[in-house]
Coordinates of C-alpha atoms in Angstrom, one line a residue:
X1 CA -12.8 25.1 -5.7
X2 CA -14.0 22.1 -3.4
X3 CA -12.3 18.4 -4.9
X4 CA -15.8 15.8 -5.3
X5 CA -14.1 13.9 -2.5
X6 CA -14.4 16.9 0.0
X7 CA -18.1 17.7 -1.2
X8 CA -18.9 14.0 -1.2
X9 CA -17.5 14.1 2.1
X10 CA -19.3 16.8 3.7
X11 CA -22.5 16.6 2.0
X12 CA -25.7 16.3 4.5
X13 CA -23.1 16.5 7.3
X14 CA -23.2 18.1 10.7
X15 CA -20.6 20.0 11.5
X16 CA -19.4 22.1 14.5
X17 CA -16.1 24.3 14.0
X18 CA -15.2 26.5 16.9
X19 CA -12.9 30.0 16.4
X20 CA -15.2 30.5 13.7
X21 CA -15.2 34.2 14.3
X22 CA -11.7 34.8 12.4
X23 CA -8.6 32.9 10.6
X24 CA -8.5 29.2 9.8
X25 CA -12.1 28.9 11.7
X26 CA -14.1 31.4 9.2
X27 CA -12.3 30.3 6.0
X28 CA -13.2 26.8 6.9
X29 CA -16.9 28.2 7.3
X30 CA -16.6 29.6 4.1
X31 CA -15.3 26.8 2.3
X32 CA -17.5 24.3 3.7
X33 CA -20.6 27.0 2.8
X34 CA -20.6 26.0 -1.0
X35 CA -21.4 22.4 0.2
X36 CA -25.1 21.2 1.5
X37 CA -24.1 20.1 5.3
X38 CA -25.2 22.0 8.3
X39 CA -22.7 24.0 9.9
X40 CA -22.9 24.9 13.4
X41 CA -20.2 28.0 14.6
X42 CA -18.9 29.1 17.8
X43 CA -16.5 31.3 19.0
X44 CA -16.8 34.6 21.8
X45 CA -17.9 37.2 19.2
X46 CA -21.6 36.9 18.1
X47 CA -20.8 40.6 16.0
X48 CA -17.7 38.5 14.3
X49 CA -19.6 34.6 13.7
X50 CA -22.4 37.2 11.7
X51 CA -19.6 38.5 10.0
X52 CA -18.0 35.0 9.1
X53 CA -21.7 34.0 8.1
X54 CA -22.0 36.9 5.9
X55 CA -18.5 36.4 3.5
X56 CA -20.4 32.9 3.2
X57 CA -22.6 31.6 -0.1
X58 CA -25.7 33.2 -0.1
X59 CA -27.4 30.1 -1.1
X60 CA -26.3 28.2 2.0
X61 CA -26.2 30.5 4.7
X62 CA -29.5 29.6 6.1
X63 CA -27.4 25.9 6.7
X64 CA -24.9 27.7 9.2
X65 CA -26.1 28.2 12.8
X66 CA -24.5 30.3 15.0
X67 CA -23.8 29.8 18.8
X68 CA -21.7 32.0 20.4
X69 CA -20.2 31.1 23.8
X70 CA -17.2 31.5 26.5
X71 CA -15.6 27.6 25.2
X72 CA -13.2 27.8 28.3
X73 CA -16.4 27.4 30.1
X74 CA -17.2 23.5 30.7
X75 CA -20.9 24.6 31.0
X76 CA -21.2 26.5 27.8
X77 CA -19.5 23.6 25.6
X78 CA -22.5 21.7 26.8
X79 CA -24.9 23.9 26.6
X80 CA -23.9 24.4 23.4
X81 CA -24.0 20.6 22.7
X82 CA -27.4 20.1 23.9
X83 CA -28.6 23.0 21.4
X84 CA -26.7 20.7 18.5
X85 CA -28.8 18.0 19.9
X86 CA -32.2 19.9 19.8
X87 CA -32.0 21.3 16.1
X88 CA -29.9 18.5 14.6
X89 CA -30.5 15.4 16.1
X90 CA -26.5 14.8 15.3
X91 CA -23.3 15.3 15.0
X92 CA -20.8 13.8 12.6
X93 CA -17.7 16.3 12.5
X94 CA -16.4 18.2 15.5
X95 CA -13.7 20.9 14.4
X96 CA -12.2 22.2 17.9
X97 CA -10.2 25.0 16.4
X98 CA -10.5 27.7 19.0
X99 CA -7.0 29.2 20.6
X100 CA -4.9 32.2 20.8
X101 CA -1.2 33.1 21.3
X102 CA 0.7 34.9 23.8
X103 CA 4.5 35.0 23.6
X104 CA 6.8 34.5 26.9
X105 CA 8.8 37.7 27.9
X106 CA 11.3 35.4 30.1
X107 CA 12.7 38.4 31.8
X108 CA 9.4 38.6 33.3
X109 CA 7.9 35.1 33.6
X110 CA 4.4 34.9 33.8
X111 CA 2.2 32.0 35.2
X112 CA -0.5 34.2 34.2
X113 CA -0.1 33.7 31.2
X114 CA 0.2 30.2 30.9
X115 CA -2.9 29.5 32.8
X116 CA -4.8 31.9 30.2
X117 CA -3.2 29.5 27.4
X118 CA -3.6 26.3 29.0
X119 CA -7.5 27.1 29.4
X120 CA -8.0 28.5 26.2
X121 CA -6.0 26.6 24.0
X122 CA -6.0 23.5 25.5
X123 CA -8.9 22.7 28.7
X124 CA -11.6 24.9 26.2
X125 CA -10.8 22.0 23.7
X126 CA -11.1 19.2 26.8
X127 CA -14.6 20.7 27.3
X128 CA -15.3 20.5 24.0
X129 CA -14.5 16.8 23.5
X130 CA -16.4 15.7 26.7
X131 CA -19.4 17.7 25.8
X132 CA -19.7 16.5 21.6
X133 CA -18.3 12.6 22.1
X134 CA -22.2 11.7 23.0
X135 CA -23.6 12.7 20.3
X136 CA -20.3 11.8 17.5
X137 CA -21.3 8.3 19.4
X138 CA -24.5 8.2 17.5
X139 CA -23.2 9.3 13.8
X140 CA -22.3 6.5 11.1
X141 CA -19.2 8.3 10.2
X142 CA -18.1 10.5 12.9
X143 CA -14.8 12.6 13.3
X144 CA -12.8 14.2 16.6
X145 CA -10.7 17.4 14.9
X146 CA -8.0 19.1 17.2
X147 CA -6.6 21.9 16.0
X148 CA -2.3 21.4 17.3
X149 CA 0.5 23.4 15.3
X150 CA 4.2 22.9 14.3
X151 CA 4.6 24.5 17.5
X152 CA 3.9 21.1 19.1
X153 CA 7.5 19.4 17.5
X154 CA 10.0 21.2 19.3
X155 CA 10.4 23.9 22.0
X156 CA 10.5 27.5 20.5
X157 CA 11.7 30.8 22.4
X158 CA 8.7 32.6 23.3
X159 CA 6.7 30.1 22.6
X160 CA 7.1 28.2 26.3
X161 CA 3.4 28.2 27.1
X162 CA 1.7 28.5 23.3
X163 CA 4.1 25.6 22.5
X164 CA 3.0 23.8 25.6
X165 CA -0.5 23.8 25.0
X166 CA -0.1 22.6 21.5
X167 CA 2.4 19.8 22.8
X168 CA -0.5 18.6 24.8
X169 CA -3.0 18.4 22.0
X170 CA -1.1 16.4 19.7
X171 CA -0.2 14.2 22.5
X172 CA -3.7 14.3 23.9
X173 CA -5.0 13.0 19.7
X174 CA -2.3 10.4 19.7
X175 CA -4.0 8.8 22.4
X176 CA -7.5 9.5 21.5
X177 CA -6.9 7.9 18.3
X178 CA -6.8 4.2 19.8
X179 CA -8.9 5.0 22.7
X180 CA -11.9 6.1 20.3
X181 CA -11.9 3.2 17.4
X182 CA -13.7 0.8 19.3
X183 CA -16.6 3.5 18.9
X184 CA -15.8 4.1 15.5
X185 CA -15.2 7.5 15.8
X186 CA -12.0 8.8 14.1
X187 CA -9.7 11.0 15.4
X188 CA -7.3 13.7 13.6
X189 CA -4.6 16.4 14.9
X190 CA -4.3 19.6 12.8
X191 CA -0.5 21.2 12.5
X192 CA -0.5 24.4 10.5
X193 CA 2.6 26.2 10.2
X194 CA 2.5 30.3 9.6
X195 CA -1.0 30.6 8.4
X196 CA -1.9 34.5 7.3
X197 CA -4.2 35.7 10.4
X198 CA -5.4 38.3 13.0
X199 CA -3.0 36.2 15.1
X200 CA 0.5 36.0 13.1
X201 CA 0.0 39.7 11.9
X202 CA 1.1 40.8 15.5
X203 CA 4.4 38.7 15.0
X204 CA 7.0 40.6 15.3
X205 CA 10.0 38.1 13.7
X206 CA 10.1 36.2 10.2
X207 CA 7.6 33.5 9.2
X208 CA 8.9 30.8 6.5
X209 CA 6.6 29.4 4.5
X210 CA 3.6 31.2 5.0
X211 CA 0.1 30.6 3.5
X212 CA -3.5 32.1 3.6
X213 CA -6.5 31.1 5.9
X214 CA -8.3 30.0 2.7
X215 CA -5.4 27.6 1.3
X216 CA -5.0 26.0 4.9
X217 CA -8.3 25.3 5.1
X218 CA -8.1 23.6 1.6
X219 CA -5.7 21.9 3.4
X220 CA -7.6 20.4 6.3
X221 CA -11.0 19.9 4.5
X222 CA -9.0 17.5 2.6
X223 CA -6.9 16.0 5.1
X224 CA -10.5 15.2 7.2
X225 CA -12.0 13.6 4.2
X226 CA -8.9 11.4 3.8
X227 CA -9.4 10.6 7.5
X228 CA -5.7 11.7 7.8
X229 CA -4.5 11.4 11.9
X230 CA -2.1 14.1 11.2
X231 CA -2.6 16.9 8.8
X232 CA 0.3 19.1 8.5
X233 CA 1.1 21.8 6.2
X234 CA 2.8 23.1 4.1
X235 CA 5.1 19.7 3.9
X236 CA 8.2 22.0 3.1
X237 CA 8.3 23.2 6.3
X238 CA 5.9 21.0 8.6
X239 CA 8.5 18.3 7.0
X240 CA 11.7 20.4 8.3
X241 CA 10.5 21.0 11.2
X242 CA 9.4 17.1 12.2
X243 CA 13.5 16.1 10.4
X244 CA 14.8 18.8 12.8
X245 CA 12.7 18.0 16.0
X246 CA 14.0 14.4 15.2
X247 CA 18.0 14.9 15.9
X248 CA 19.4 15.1 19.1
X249 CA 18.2 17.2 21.4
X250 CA 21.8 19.2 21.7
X251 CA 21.5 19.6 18.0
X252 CA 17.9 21.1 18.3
X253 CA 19.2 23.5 20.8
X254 CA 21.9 24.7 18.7
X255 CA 20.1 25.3 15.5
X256 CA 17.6 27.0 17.6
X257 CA 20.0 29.1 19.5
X258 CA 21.8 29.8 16.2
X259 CA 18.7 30.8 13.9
X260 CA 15.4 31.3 15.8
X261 CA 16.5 32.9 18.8
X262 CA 19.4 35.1 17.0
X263 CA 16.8 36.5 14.9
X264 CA 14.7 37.4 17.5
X265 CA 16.9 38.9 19.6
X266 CA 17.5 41.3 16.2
X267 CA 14.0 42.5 17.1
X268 CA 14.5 43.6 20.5

């Protein structure tokens, strides 16, 4: 059940969340479906958006647009911009949650594979914020959303180029959040932990603290309308993390060594 504040938030809003096809993306959908604001989604799948539009409210879905799109294509983000413009005349919230994981196998180190996270994780999201900051110029009460991760606080075996990418968004929103309040437009940086999705079901190694789609977006809804810069969840282990990531870093690479890459090694 949406708080007042969220709905009081939202309400008459334009909205565009991107890796709305699955995850933290559609349960935002969802969430924000029982609330009268205009939702427009993106994300690769058309088949999967119509599938994240039909779990919605019936009584809203006619508010939730779908445009689907390759986001690691500079072109499509404004395309898809320019179609915002034409129906909506606005936009107030920009959700950029689009991304994907691929672990590091270091015995065969793959450049490959960091390109294909750098431009989906991170450049898609570049694209995204150059194509939507003309038009969050024009709202009353606009809002830059970057979806990061705990990822982001320390460096994690396997995670060398996931990690990275996520590094460079929350780095990327620290800045963005002084650069854009002369246009009053408010920045915030998302970091989930283990969230219950089509991504962390292929993990192969334990995940502390985890929590569903629908309880992180709970999560974030109320972190935007609280205009938090840095929503994190769930505390008890965002919190650990950020204590951890905060001793020295020969410290770090012993607990690490000790816990996180001891227990994945067990799974090899």
């Amino acid at each position: 059940m949406q708080s007042n504040k969220i709905h009081k938030h939202f309400e008459n809003k334009v909205v565009w969340i991107t890796g709305a096809s699955s995850g933290i993306g559609r349960a935002l959908v969802i969430a924000l479906s029982s609330i009268n604001c205009k939702i427009f989604i993106t994300s690769r799948s058309e088949e999967k958006l119509q599938e994240t539009i039909n779990q919605c409210q019936d009584n809203n879905k006619n508010n939730i647009i779908l445009l689907a799109g390759d986001l690691t294509s500079k072109q499509v983000n404004q395309e898809i911009l320019q179609q915002i413009k034409q129906i909506a005349g606005k936009l107030d919230i920009a959700i950029l949650n689009a991304g994907s994981c691929e672990y590091v196998d270091i015995e065969h180190f793959d450049s490959a594979l960091f390109e294909r996270q750098m431009n989906t994780n991170f450049m898609s999201m570049v694209y995204g914020i150059e194509a939507a900051l003309p038009l969050l110029r024009s709202s009353a009460d606009a809002q830059l959303i970057g979806m990061s991760s705990t990822a982001a606080y320390m460096g994690l075996p396997r995670a060398e180029a996931y990690g990275a990418t996520k590094a460079a968004i929350r780095n990327m929103f620290a800045a963005l959040r002084v650069s854009l309040l002369p246009q009053n437009i408010s920045s915030s940086v998302i970091c989930p932990g283990f969230v219950e999705t089509e991504l962390t079901a292929k993990n192969d190694f334990d995940m502390p603290a985890m929590i569903t789609a629908s309880k992180s977006a709970e999560y974030i809804l109320k972190g935007i309308a609280k205009h938090q810069q840095e929503i994190h969840f769930p505390k008890r282990f965002s919190l650990a993390l950020k204590f951890i990531a905060s001793l020295p870093n020969p410290i770090i690479s012993w607990f690490v060594s000790k816990t996180i890459l001891k227990s994945n090694k067990a799974r090899i």
